[in-house]
Coordinates of C-alpha atoms in Angstrom, one line a residue:
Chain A
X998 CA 0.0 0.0 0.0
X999 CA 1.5 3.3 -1.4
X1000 CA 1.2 6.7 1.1
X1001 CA 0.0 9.8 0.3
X1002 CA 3.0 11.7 -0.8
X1003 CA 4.4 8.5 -2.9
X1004 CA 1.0 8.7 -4.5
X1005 CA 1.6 12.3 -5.3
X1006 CA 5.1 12.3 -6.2
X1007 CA 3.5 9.4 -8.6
X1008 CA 0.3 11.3 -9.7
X1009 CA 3.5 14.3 -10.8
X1010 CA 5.2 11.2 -13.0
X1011 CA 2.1 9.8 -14.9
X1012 CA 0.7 14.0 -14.8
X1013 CA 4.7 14.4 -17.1
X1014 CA 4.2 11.6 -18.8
X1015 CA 1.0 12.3 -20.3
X1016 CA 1.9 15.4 -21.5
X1017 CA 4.6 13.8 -23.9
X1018 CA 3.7 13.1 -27.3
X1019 CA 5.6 10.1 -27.5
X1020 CA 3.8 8.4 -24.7
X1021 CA 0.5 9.5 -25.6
X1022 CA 0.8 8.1 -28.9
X1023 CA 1.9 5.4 -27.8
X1024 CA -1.1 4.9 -25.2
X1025 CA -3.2 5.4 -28.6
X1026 CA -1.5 2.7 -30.3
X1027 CA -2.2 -0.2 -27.4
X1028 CA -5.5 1.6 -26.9
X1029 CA -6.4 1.0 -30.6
X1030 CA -4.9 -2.4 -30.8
X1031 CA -6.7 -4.1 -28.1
X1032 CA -9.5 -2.2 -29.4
X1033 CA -9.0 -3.4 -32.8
X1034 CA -12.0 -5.3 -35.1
X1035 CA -9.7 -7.9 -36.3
X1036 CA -6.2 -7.8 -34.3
X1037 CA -7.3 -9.8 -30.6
X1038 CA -9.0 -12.3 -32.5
X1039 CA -6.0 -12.6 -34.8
X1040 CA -3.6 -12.8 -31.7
X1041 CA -5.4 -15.5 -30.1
X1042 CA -5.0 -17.8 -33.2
X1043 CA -2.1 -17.3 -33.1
X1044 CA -1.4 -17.9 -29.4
X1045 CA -3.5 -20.9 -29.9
X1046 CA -1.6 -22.5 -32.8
X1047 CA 2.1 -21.5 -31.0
X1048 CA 0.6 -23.8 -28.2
X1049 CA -0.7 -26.7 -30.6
X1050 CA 2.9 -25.8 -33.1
X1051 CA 4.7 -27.2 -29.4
X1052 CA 3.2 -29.9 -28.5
X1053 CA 3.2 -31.6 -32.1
X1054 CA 7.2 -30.4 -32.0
X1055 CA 7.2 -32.5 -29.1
X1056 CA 5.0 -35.4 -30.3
X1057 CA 7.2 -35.4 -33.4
X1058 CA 3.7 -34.9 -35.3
X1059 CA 4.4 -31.6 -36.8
X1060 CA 4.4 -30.9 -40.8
X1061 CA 5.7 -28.6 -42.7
X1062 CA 1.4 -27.2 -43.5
X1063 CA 1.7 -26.6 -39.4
X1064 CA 5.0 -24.4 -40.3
X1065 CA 3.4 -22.5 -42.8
X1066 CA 0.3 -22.1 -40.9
X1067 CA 2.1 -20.2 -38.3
X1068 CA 4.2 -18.7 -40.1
X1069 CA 1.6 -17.1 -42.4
X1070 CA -0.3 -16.1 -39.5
X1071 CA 2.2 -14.3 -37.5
X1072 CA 3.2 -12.4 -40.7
X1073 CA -0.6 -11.3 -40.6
X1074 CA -0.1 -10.3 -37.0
X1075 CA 3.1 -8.3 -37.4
X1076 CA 2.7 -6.6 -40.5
X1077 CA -1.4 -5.7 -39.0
X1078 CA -1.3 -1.6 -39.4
X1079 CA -2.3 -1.8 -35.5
X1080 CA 0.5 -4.0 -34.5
X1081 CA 2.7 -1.5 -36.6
X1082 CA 1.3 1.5 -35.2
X1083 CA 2.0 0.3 -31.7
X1084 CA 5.1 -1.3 -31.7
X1085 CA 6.9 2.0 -33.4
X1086 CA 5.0 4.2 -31.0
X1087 CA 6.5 1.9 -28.2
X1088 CA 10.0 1.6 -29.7
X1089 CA 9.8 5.7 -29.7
X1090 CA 8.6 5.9 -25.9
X1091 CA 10.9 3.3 -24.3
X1092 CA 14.0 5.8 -25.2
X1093 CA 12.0 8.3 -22.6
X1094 CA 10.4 5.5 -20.5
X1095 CA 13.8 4.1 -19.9
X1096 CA 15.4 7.0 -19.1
X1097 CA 13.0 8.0 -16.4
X1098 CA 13.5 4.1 -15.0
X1099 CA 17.3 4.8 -14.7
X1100 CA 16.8 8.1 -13.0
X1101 CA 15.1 6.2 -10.9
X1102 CA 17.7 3.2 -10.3
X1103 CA 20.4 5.9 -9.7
X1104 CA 18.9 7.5 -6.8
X1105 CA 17.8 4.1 -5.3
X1106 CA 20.4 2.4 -6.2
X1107 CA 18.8 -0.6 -7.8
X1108 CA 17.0 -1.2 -11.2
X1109 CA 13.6 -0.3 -10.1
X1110 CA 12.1 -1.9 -13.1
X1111 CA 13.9 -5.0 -13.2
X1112 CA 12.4 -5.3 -9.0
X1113 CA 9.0 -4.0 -9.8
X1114 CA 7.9 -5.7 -13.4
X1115 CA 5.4 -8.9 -12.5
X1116 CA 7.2 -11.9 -13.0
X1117 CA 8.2 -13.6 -16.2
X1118 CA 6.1 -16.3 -17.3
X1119 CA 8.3 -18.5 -19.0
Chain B
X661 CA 6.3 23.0 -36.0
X662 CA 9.9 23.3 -37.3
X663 CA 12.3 20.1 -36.7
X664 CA 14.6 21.9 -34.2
X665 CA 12.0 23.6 -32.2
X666 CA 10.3 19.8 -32.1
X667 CA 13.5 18.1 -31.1
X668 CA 13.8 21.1 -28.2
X669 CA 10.2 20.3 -26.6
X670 CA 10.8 16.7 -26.8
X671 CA 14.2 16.7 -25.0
X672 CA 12.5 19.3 -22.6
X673 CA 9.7 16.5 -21.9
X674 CA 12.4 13.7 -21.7
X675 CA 14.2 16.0 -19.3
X676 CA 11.0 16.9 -16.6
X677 CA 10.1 13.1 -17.6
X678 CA 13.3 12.7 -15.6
X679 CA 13.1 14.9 -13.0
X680 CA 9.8 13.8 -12.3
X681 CA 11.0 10.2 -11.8
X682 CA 13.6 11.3 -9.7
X683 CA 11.1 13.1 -7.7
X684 CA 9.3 9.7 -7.4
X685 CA 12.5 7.8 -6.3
X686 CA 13.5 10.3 -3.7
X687 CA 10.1 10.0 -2.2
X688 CA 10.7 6.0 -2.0
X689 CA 14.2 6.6 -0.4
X690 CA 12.1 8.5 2.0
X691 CA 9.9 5.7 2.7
X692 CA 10.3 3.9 6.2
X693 CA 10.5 0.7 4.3
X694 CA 13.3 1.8 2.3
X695 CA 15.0 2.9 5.2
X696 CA 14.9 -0.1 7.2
X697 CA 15.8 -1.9 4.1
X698 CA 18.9 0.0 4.1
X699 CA 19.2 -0.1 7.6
X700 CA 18.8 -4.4 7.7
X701 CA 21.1 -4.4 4.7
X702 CA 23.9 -3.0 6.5
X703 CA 23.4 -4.4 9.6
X704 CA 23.7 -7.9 7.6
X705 CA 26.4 -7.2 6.2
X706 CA 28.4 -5.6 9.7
X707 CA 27.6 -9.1 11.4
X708 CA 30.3 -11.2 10.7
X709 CA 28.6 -14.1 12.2
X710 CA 26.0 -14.0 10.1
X711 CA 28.1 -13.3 7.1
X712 CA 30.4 -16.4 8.1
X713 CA 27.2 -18.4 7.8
X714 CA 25.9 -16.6 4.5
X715 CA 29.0 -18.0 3.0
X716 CA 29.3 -21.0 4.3
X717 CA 25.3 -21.6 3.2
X718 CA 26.6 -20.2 -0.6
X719 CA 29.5 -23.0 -0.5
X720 CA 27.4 -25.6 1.1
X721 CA 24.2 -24.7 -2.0
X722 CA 27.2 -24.6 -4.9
X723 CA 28.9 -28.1 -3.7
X724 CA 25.1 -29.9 -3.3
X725 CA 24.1 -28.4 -6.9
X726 CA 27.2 -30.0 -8.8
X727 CA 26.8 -32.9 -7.1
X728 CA 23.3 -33.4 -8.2
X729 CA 24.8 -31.9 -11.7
X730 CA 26.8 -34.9 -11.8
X731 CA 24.1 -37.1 -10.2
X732 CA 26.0 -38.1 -7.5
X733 CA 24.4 -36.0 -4.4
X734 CA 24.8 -38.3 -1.3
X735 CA 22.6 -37.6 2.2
X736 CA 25.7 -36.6 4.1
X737 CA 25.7 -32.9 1.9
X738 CA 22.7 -32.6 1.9
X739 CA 21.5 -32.5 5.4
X740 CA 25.1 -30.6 5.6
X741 CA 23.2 -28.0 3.4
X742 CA 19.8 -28.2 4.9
X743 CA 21.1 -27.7 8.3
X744 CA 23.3 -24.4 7.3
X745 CA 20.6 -22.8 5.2
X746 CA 18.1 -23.6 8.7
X747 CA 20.6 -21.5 10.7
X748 CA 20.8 -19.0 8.0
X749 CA 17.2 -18.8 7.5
X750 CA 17.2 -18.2 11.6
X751 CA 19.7 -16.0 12.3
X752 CA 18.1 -12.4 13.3
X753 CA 20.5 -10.1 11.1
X754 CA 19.5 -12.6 8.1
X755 CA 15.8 -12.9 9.3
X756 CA 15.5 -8.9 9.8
X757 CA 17.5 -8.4 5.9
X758 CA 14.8 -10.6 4.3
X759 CA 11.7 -9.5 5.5
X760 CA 12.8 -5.5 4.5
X761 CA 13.5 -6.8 1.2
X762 CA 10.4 -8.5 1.2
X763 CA 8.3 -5.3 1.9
X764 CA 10.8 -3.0 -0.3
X765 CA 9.5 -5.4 -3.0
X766 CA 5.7 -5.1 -2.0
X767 CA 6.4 -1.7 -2.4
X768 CA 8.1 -1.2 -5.5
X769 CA 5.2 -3.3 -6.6
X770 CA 2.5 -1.8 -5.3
X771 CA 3.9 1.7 -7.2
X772 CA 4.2 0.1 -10.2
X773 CA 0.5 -1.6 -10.1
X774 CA -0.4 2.6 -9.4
X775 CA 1.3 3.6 -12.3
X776 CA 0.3 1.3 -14.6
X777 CA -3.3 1.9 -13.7
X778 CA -3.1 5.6 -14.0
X779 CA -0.5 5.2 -18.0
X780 CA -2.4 2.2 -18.9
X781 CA 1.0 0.5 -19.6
X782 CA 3.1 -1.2 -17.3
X783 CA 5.7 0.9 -16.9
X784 CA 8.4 -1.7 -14.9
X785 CA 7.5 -4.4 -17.4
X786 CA 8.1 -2.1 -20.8
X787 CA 11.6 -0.6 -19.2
X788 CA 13.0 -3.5 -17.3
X789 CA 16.3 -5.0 -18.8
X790 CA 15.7 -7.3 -20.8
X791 CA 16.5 -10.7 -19.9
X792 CA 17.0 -14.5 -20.6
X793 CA 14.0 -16.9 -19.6
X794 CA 14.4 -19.2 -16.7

């Protein structure tokens, strides 16, 4: 549970962040992905036939049509104008989003991302 | 708007970005967790006792992991090991470390779940270095 003042001092961060361009667009970009007509739906095939492409790999039942399969869909995934759109925005706003984490890790002396991110799912 | 006068705003926004995260951090340094994290820290690492049986734990964990490496872990190591990391797990100064890095990490997490509800991005997951799975 975060106290007042960490809550303001926090409120200040997101207040500065939100007022750069690069970070709103890229809030616009993962806002109009998830929000997307066709891109979730595409995602989850996807997700969907990486989980079935890894258990055939390890039943020694995959065929080259499951290759192709996947790779034809992640193409359509990738090269999706919202999946553009978001990863350049991201790309553009992890320069300044990094540099604000390593403020950060200088002061406290520790990586305050690497400490605070959820945990990997691996 | 002019290239220049756009490269000028955006390294003013980087820079308050900054500041403003340093602003953040200094407040967390502030915290009362943060202190006694620093505080159980050094203490730790001031008691030699308990620094004796940090590395004699750290010896004991490396010599009962190769031997399982190489398959041939035998009972006598590993209660060795099981008994040291007890008395580590025990000792105050080792005790009182652990549980203010416990609730530095609550912390650091509880910040983070904040700001990502307020950016709608998760700001520790995008920045954190990136890393090797498992």
């Amino acid at each position: 549970m975060i106290d007042i003042t960490l809550k303001e001092a926090a409120d200040e961060f997101v207040r500065v962040l939100a007022a750069s361009p690069v970070v709103t667009a890229f809030q616009e970009a993962k806002a109009g992905m998830e929000s997307d007509e066709t891109l979730p739906a595409l995602r989850d095939q996807y997700t969907r036939l990486v989980e079935q492409f890894q258990r055939k790999q390890f039943d020694g039942t995959l065929t080259q049509q499951d290759i192709s399969k996947l790779r034809t869909l992640n193409n359509q995934v990738s090269t999706h104008p919202a999946s553009i759109r978001f990863v350049e925005s991201r790309d553009k706003a992890l320069a300044m989003l990094s540099g604000c984490n390593q403020a950060m890790g200088t002061l406290l002396g520790f990586d305050f991302a690497a400490n605070a991110a959820p945990a990997a799912a691996c | 708007m002019l290239q220049t006068e756009k490269n000028q705003t955006d390294s003013g926004t980087a820079r308050a970005a900054r500041e403003a995260a340093q602003a953040l951090a200094r407040e967390v340094a502030d915290s009362a967790i943060y202190k006694e994290f620093e505080a159980a820290a050094v203490a730790f690492r001031e008691d030699a006792e308990a620094q004796k049986l940090f590395r004699e734990y750290q010896s004991a964990q490396r010599e009962t992991q190769m031997m399982r490496s190489w398959g041939d872990s035998d009972k006598g190591s590993e209660d060795r090991f099981q008994r040291i990391e007890k008395k580590l797990i025990a000792h105050s100064t080792h005790k009182r470390y652990m549980a203010a890095q416990e609730g530095l990490l609550i912390l650091l997490k509880d910040l983070n779940d904040y700001l990502t509800e307020k950016l709608g991005f998760d700001f520790a997951d995008l920045t954190k270095p990136a890393g090797g799975c498992c």
